[in-house]
Amino acid sequence: MVTGYTGRLRKLDDLAFAAAARAYSDEHPRPAFATAAAVRSAFATGRVVTVAGDSVSIADRDEVALDVVDPAAATIAASLTLRDVAAWRAELSRAGITPTAVGEPNTAIGQVRFSVAAPVSITTAQLEKARLFGARVEPVTRHHQTTWATLRRSPPAGLDVGGATLPDDQIDLIGLHVLRGIPHDAYAIVTGESPDDYWYVLPITIALAATMLVFAWALVRAIRRDLWPARAG
C-alpha cells in the first residue's frame, strides 16, 4: 500500500506534454523483460511476450542485456577489524583457498574483497571448516550485452551472448531494449493534485445551475406575458 502520495489520474492526450511524451517514446528504446523460453519462441516471429504480458516487436539492431550468476566464481568479503590483508591472505591459504584477485581495502567499512575461482558452496564450506567467521561469501554476477541479431542465432544448447553461450536454465530474465509507442488510451498520473484543490467546482456548479433556473423562470414568465395574451386576442 502506498501512503503519503497525492496525485490525479488523467488521460495523456488531455495533457499539454502528450505530443512530446509520444515523440520521446517513439525515438528512445525502453527496457522490457522476458524469460529465456519466451525469447526462444520469438526467434521465428520477431515478437516477444514480456513478463508483463505485453507482446513487443524486436528488430536485429535492438540491444539485449542480461546478468547471470557465475557458478564457478565467488567473492569473499573479509573484515579488516579482525585481520589485515596480509593476515587474511595467510588464513585463506591455510584454508585451501587461493584468491585470483584482491580488491583495494575499503577503510570506510573496514572490508577487503578477494576473488575466488570456485563455487560459492565450496568456498563457504572451506571458510566454515577453517572457522574463518569474519568473512562472508557472495556470488559473482556477470553482465552480458549483445544484439537481437546475435541472440536469435543461438544454438539449442544455450543463448549466444556474443562470445559466450549460456544455458537457458542459468538465465532468470533477459532485458530487451526496444522501441515501444505509448498506447492511444494511456493515462498519466499528475502528482501534486488532489480533490481538495478543486473545492470551488461544486459551489460554482450549484451557482450556475441556480442561475440557469432563474433565467428559465424569467423566460417562461416573458412568454406567458407577451405571447399568450396576443394569441388569445
mmCIF file of C-alpha atoms in Angstrom:
data_model
loop_
_atom_site.group_PDB
_atom_site.id
_atom_site.type_symbol
_atom_site.label_atom_id
_atom_site.label_comp_id
_atom_site.label_asym_id
_atom_site.label_seq_id
_atom_site.Cartn_x
_atom_site.Cartn_y
_atom_site.Cartn_z
ATOM 1 C CA MET A 1 0.000 0.000 0.000
ATOM 2 C CA VAL A 2 1.348 3.423 -0.991
ATOM 3 C CA THR A 3 0.958 6.097 1.671
ATOM 4 C CA GLY A 4 1.646 9.809 1.644
ATOM 5 C CA TYR A 5 1.007 10.060 -2.100
ATOM 6 C CA THR A 6 -1.060 12.745 -3.803
ATOM 7 C CA GLY A 7 -1.937 12.604 -7.478
ATOM 8 C CA ARG A 8 -4.637 12.544 -10.111
ATOM 9 C CA LEU A 9 -5.180 10.107 -12.985
ATOM 10 C CA ARG A 10 -5.796 11.891 -16.279
ATOM 11 C CA LYS A 11 -5.884 10.898 -19.942
ATOM 12 C CA LEU A 12 -2.500 11.512 -21.518
ATOM 13 C CA ASP A 13 -3.996 13.140 -24.611
ATOM 14 C CA ASP A 14 -5.650 15.762 -22.389
ATOM 15 C CA LEU A 15 -2.279 16.979 -21.129
ATOM 16 C CA ALA A 16 -0.028 19.570 -22.760
ATOM 17 C CA PHE A 17 3.007 17.273 -22.889
ATOM 18 C CA ALA A 18 1.245 14.365 -24.637
ATOM 19 C CA ALA A 19 2.847 15.006 -28.039
ATOM 20 C CA ALA A 20 6.329 15.375 -26.532
ATOM 21 C CA ALA A 21 5.916 12.186 -24.497
ATOM 22 C CA ARG A 22 4.819 10.199 -27.540
ATOM 23 C CA ALA A 23 7.674 11.584 -29.653
ATOM 24 C CA TYR A 24 10.229 10.675 -26.985
ATOM 25 C CA SER A 25 8.808 7.163 -26.651
ATOM 26 C CA ASP A 26 8.949 6.640 -30.414
ATOM 27 C CA GLU A 27 12.638 7.612 -30.554
ATOM 28 C CA HIS A 28 14.113 6.094 -27.382
ATOM 29 C CA PRO A 29 14.217 2.353 -26.625
ATOM 30 C CA ARG A 30 12.766 1.222 -23.320
ATOM 31 C CA PRO A 31 13.680 -1.981 -21.475
ATOM 32 C CA ALA A 32 11.304 -4.908 -21.495
ATOM 33 C CA PHE A 33 11.992 -8.182 -19.711
ATOM 34 C CA ALA A 34 11.278 -11.714 -20.855
ATOM 35 C CA THR A 35 12.179 -15.252 -19.879
ATOM 36 C CA ALA A 36 14.601 -17.378 -21.866
ATOM 37 C CA ALA A 37 11.718 -19.550 -23.108
ATOM 38 C CA ALA A 38 9.796 -16.505 -24.359
ATOM 39 C CA VAL A 39 12.898 -15.210 -26.114
ATOM 40 C CA ARG A 40 13.455 -18.524 -27.875
ATOM 41 C CA SER A 41 9.839 -18.534 -29.029
ATOM 42 C CA ALA A 42 10.419 -15.119 -30.591
ATOM 43 C CA PHE A 43 13.357 -16.209 -32.756
ATOM 44 C CA ALA A 44 10.997 -17.143 -35.588
ATOM 45 C CA THR A 45 8.316 -14.494 -35.098
ATOM 46 C CA GLY A 46 10.221 -11.373 -34.062
ATOM 47 C CA ARG A 47 7.694 -10.706 -31.299
ATOM 48 C CA VAL A 48 8.441 -11.317 -27.635
ATOM 49 C CA VAL A 49 5.909 -11.810 -24.861
ATOM 50 C CA THR A 50 7.284 -9.998 -21.818
ATOM 51 C CA VAL A 51 6.822 -10.926 -18.177
ATOM 52 C CA ALA A 52 4.217 -8.150 -18.015
ATOM 53 C CA GLY A 53 2.161 -9.931 -20.676
ATOM 54 C CA ASP A 54 2.874 -7.417 -23.451
ATOM 55 C CA SER A 55 3.778 -8.535 -26.960
ATOM 56 C CA VAL A 56 6.563 -6.341 -28.332
ATOM 57 C CA SER A 57 8.247 -6.329 -31.716
ATOM 58 C CA ILE A 58 12.030 -6.621 -31.764
ATOM 59 C CA ALA A 59 14.498 -5.922 -34.582
ATOM 60 C CA ASP A 60 18.015 -7.203 -35.266
ATOM 61 C CA ARG A 61 19.597 -3.902 -34.190
ATOM 62 C CA ASP A 62 17.911 -3.866 -30.772
ATOM 63 C CA GLU A 63 20.200 -4.356 -27.790
ATOM 64 C CA VAL A 64 19.857 -7.286 -25.417
ATOM 65 C CA ALA A 65 21.351 -7.451 -21.925
ATOM 66 C CA LEU A 66 21.293 -9.979 -19.119
ATOM 67 C CA ASP A 67 23.000 -10.736 -15.826
ATOM 68 C CA VAL A 68 23.808 -14.273 -14.754
ATOM 69 C CA VAL A 69 25.462 -15.703 -11.677
ATOM 70 C CA ASP A 70 28.816 -17.302 -12.467
ATOM 71 C CA PRO A 71 28.614 -20.816 -10.969
ATOM 72 C CA ALA A 72 32.404 -21.130 -10.881
ATOM 73 C CA ALA A 73 33.256 -17.885 -9.105
ATOM 74 C CA ALA A 74 32.785 -16.274 -5.716
ATOM 75 C CA THR A 75 33.809 -13.195 -3.770
ATOM 76 C CA ILE A 76 34.994 -13.291 -0.164
ATOM 77 C CA ALA A 77 34.218 -10.128 1.800
ATOM 78 C CA ALA A 78 36.578 -10.166 4.782
ATOM 79 C CA SER A 79 36.502 -7.884 7.817
ATOM 80 C CA LEU A 80 39.605 -5.770 8.414
ATOM 81 C CA THR A 81 38.693 -5.293 12.062
ATOM 82 C CA LEU A 82 39.893 -8.842 12.757
ATOM 83 C CA ARG A 83 42.878 -9.146 10.407
ATOM 84 C CA ASP A 84 44.762 -7.050 7.889
ATOM 85 C CA VAL A 85 45.045 -8.014 4.221
ATOM 86 C CA ALA A 86 48.271 -9.986 4.646
ATOM 87 C CA ALA A 87 46.827 -11.959 7.574
ATOM 88 C CA TRP A 88 43.700 -12.770 5.586
ATOM 89 C CA ARG A 89 45.819 -13.996 2.678
ATOM 90 C CA ALA A 90 47.670 -16.334 5.011
ATOM 91 C CA GLU A 91 44.470 -17.633 6.628
ATOM 92 C CA LEU A 92 42.811 -18.235 3.260
ATOM 93 C CA SER A 93 45.881 -20.092 2.041
ATOM 94 C CA ARG A 94 45.780 -22.355 5.117
ATOM 95 C CA ALA A 95 42.096 -22.983 4.368
ATOM 96 C CA GLY A 96 42.988 -24.134 0.856
ATOM 97 C CA ILE A 97 41.618 -21.019 -0.827
ATOM 98 C CA THR A 98 43.732 -19.241 -3.435
ATOM 99 C CA PRO A 99 42.402 -15.799 -4.392
ATOM 100 C CA THR A 100 42.703 -14.832 -8.036
ATOM 101 C CA ALA A 101 42.487 -11.116 -7.248
ATOM 102 C CA VAL A 102 42.404 -8.818 -4.233
ATOM 103 C CA GLY A 103 40.457 -5.584 -4.167
ATOM 104 C CA GLU A 104 41.541 -2.328 -2.609
ATOM 105 C CA PRO A 105 40.835 -2.309 1.141
ATOM 106 C CA ASN A 106 37.777 -0.216 1.968
ATOM 107 C CA THR A 107 38.722 1.556 5.173
ATOM 108 C CA ALA A 108 35.336 3.272 5.403
ATOM 109 C CA ILE A 109 33.558 -0.012 6.060
ATOM 110 C CA GLY A 110 36.623 -1.967 7.194
ATOM 111 C CA GLN A 111 36.482 -4.607 4.478
ATOM 112 C CA VAL A 112 38.592 -6.192 1.754
ATOM 113 C CA ARG A 113 37.300 -8.417 -1.043
ATOM 114 C CA PHE A 114 39.006 -11.476 -2.517
ATOM 115 C CA SER A 115 38.010 -13.003 -5.852
ATOM 116 C CA VAL A 116 37.984 -16.804 -5.938
ATOM 117 C CA ALA A 117 37.657 -19.215 -8.880
ATOM 118 C CA ALA A 118 35.400 -21.653 -7.034
ATOM 119 C CA PRO A 119 31.661 -22.082 -6.430
ATOM 120 C CA VAL A 120 30.007 -20.265 -3.540
ATOM 121 C CA SER A 121 29.041 -23.508 -1.789
ATOM 122 C CA ILE A 122 32.577 -24.919 -1.808
ATOM 123 C CA THR A 123 34.160 -21.632 -0.715
ATOM 124 C CA THR A 124 31.656 -21.276 2.119
ATOM 125 C CA ALA A 125 32.377 -24.804 3.323
ATOM 126 C CA GLN A 126 36.129 -24.121 3.318
ATOM 127 C CA LEU A 127 35.709 -20.962 5.383
ATOM 128 C CA GLU A 128 33.478 -22.733 7.891
ATOM 129 C CA LYS A 129 35.888 -25.644 8.186
ATOM 130 C CA ALA A 130 38.750 -23.221 8.888
ATOM 131 C CA ARG A 131 36.485 -21.323 11.329
ATOM 132 C CA LEU A 132 37.034 -18.058 9.487
ATOM 133 C CA PHE A 133 33.797 -16.441 10.593
ATOM 134 C CA GLY A 134 34.938 -12.882 9.925
ATOM 135 C CA ALA A 135 34.232 -13.277 6.224
ATOM 136 C CA ARG A 136 31.215 -13.973 4.061
ATOM 137 C CA VAL A 137 30.940 -15.414 0.570
ATOM 138 C CA GLU A 138 28.987 -13.655 -2.176
ATOM 139 C CA PRO A 139 28.042 -14.832 -5.670
ATOM 140 C CA VAL A 140 29.573 -13.170 -8.713
ATOM 141 C CA THR A 141 27.231 -11.751 -11.336
ATOM 142 C CA ARG A 142 28.398 -11.376 -14.927
ATOM 143 C CA HIS A 143 26.857 -8.813 -17.250
ATOM 144 C CA HIS A 144 26.422 -9.722 -20.914
ATOM 145 C CA GLN A 145 25.292 -7.463 -23.719
ATOM 146 C CA THR A 146 24.646 -8.236 -27.373
ATOM 147 C CA THR A 147 22.106 -7.600 -30.134
ATOM 148 C CA TRP A 148 18.981 -9.457 -31.149
ATOM 149 C CA ALA A 149 20.678 -10.439 -34.422
ATOM 150 C CA THR A 150 23.323 -12.352 -32.465
ATOM 151 C CA LEU A 151 20.977 -13.766 -29.860
ATOM 152 C CA ARG A 152 18.492 -15.235 -32.333
ATOM 153 C CA ARG A 153 21.273 -17.347 -33.875
ATOM 154 C CA SER A 154 21.686 -19.180 -30.567
ATOM 155 C CA PRO A 155 22.076 -22.963 -30.641
ATOM 156 C CA PRO A 156 19.770 -25.277 -28.664
ATOM 157 C CA ALA A 157 22.488 -25.710 -26.027
ATOM 158 C CA GLY A 158 22.194 -22.137 -24.810
ATOM 159 C CA LEU A 159 21.856 -18.477 -25.679
ATOM 160 C CA ASP A 160 24.661 -16.821 -27.612
ATOM 161 C CA VAL A 161 25.504 -13.505 -25.945
ATOM 162 C CA GLY A 162 28.440 -12.685 -28.186
ATOM 163 C CA GLY A 163 31.462 -14.728 -27.197
ATOM 164 C CA ALA A 164 29.735 -16.959 -24.661
ATOM 165 C CA THR A 165 26.899 -19.471 -24.721
ATOM 166 C CA LEU A 166 24.795 -19.533 -21.569
ATOM 167 C CA PRO A 167 22.488 -22.460 -20.721
ATOM 168 C CA ASP A 168 18.853 -21.397 -20.617
ATOM 169 C CA ASP A 169 18.347 -22.704 -17.074
ATOM 170 C CA GLN A 170 21.016 -20.317 -15.743
ATOM 171 C CA ILE A 171 19.144 -17.272 -17.036
ATOM 172 C CA ASP A 172 16.438 -15.617 -14.979
ATOM 173 C CA LEU A 173 15.345 -12.678 -17.127
ATOM 174 C CA ILE A 174 16.586 -11.079 -20.330
ATOM 175 C CA GLY A 175 16.419 -7.333 -20.881
ATOM 176 C CA LEU A 176 15.343 -6.207 -24.349
ATOM 177 C CA HIS A 177 15.811 -2.552 -25.301
ATOM 178 C CA VAL A 178 13.048 -1.980 -27.837
ATOM 179 C CA LEU A 179 11.083 0.927 -29.250
ATOM 180 C CA ARG A 180 7.537 0.906 -27.927
ATOM 181 C CA GLY A 181 4.994 3.600 -28.588
ATOM 182 C CA ILE A 182 2.640 4.807 -25.881
ATOM 183 C CA PRO A 183 -0.852 3.250 -26.221
ATOM 184 C CA HIS A 184 -3.522 5.573 -27.605
ATOM 185 C CA ASP A 185 -5.645 5.184 -24.472
ATOM 186 C CA ALA A 186 -2.822 5.807 -21.997
ATOM 187 C CA TYR A 187 -3.331 7.657 -18.740
ATOM 188 C CA ALA A 188 -0.847 9.730 -16.763
ATOM 189 C CA ILE A 189 -0.610 10.355 -13.042
ATOM 190 C CA VAL A 190 -0.288 14.064 -12.331
ATOM 191 C CA THR A 191 1.361 14.435 -8.952
ATOM 192 C CA GLY A 192 0.530 17.274 -6.617
ATOM 193 C CA GLU A 193 -3.167 17.368 -7.496
ATOM 194 C CA SER A 194 -5.858 16.327 -5.030
ATOM 195 C CA PRO A 195 -9.656 16.672 -4.780
ATOM 196 C CA ASP A 196 -9.205 19.457 -2.219
ATOM 197 C CA ASP A 197 -7.591 21.586 -4.926
ATOM 198 C CA TYR A 198 -10.941 21.720 -6.714
ATOM 199 C CA TRP A 199 -13.188 22.619 -3.768
ATOM 200 C CA TYR A 200 -14.646 25.504 -5.756
ATOM 201 C CA VAL A 201 -16.086 23.293 -8.509
ATOM 202 C CA LEU A 202 -19.202 22.225 -6.569
ATOM 203 C CA PRO A 203 -20.200 25.753 -5.411
ATOM 204 C CA ILE A 204 -19.695 27.110 -8.931
ATOM 205 C CA THR A 205 -21.773 24.275 -10.387
ATOM 206 C CA ILE A 206 -24.584 24.973 -7.918
ATOM 207 C CA ALA A 207 -24.441 28.708 -8.669
ATOM 208 C CA LEU A 208 -24.575 28.093 -12.425
ATOM 209 C CA ALA A 209 -27.499 25.713 -12.020
ATOM 210 C CA ALA A 210 -29.363 28.276 -9.909
ATOM 211 C CA THR A 211 -28.660 30.986 -12.492
ATOM 212 C CA MET A 212 -29.983 28.776 -15.267
ATOM 213 C CA LEU A 213 -33.156 28.120 -13.278
ATOM 214 C CA VAL A 214 -33.684 31.850 -12.733
ATOM 215 C CA PHE A 215 -33.256 32.601 -16.438
ATOM 216 C CA ALA A 216 -35.561 29.733 -17.357
ATOM 217 C CA TRP A 217 -38.208 31.048 -14.955
ATOM 218 C CA ALA A 218 -37.832 34.572 -16.382
ATOM 219 C CA LEU A 219 -38.136 33.234 -19.929
ATOM 220 C CA VAL A 220 -41.330 31.370 -19.103
ATOM 221 C CA ARG A 221 -42.833 34.498 -17.491
ATOM 222 C CA ALA A 222 -41.906 36.582 -20.523
ATOM 223 C CA ILE A 223 -43.530 34.106 -22.880
ATOM 224 C CA ARG A 224 -46.690 33.940 -20.813
ATOM 225 C CA ARG A 225 -46.909 37.736 -20.543
ATOM 226 C CA ASP A 226 -46.056 38.719 -24.107
ATOM 227 C CA LEU A 227 -47.171 35.865 -26.329
ATOM 228 C CA TRP A 228 -50.122 34.138 -24.762
ATOM 229 C CA PRO A 229 -52.370 37.251 -24.492
ATOM 230 C CA ALA A 230 -51.673 38.096 -28.149
ATOM 231 C CA ARG A 231 -52.807 34.636 -29.217
ATOM 232 C CA ALA A 232 -55.925 34.918 -27.113
ATOM 233 C CA GLY A 233 -56.833 38.211 -28.847
#
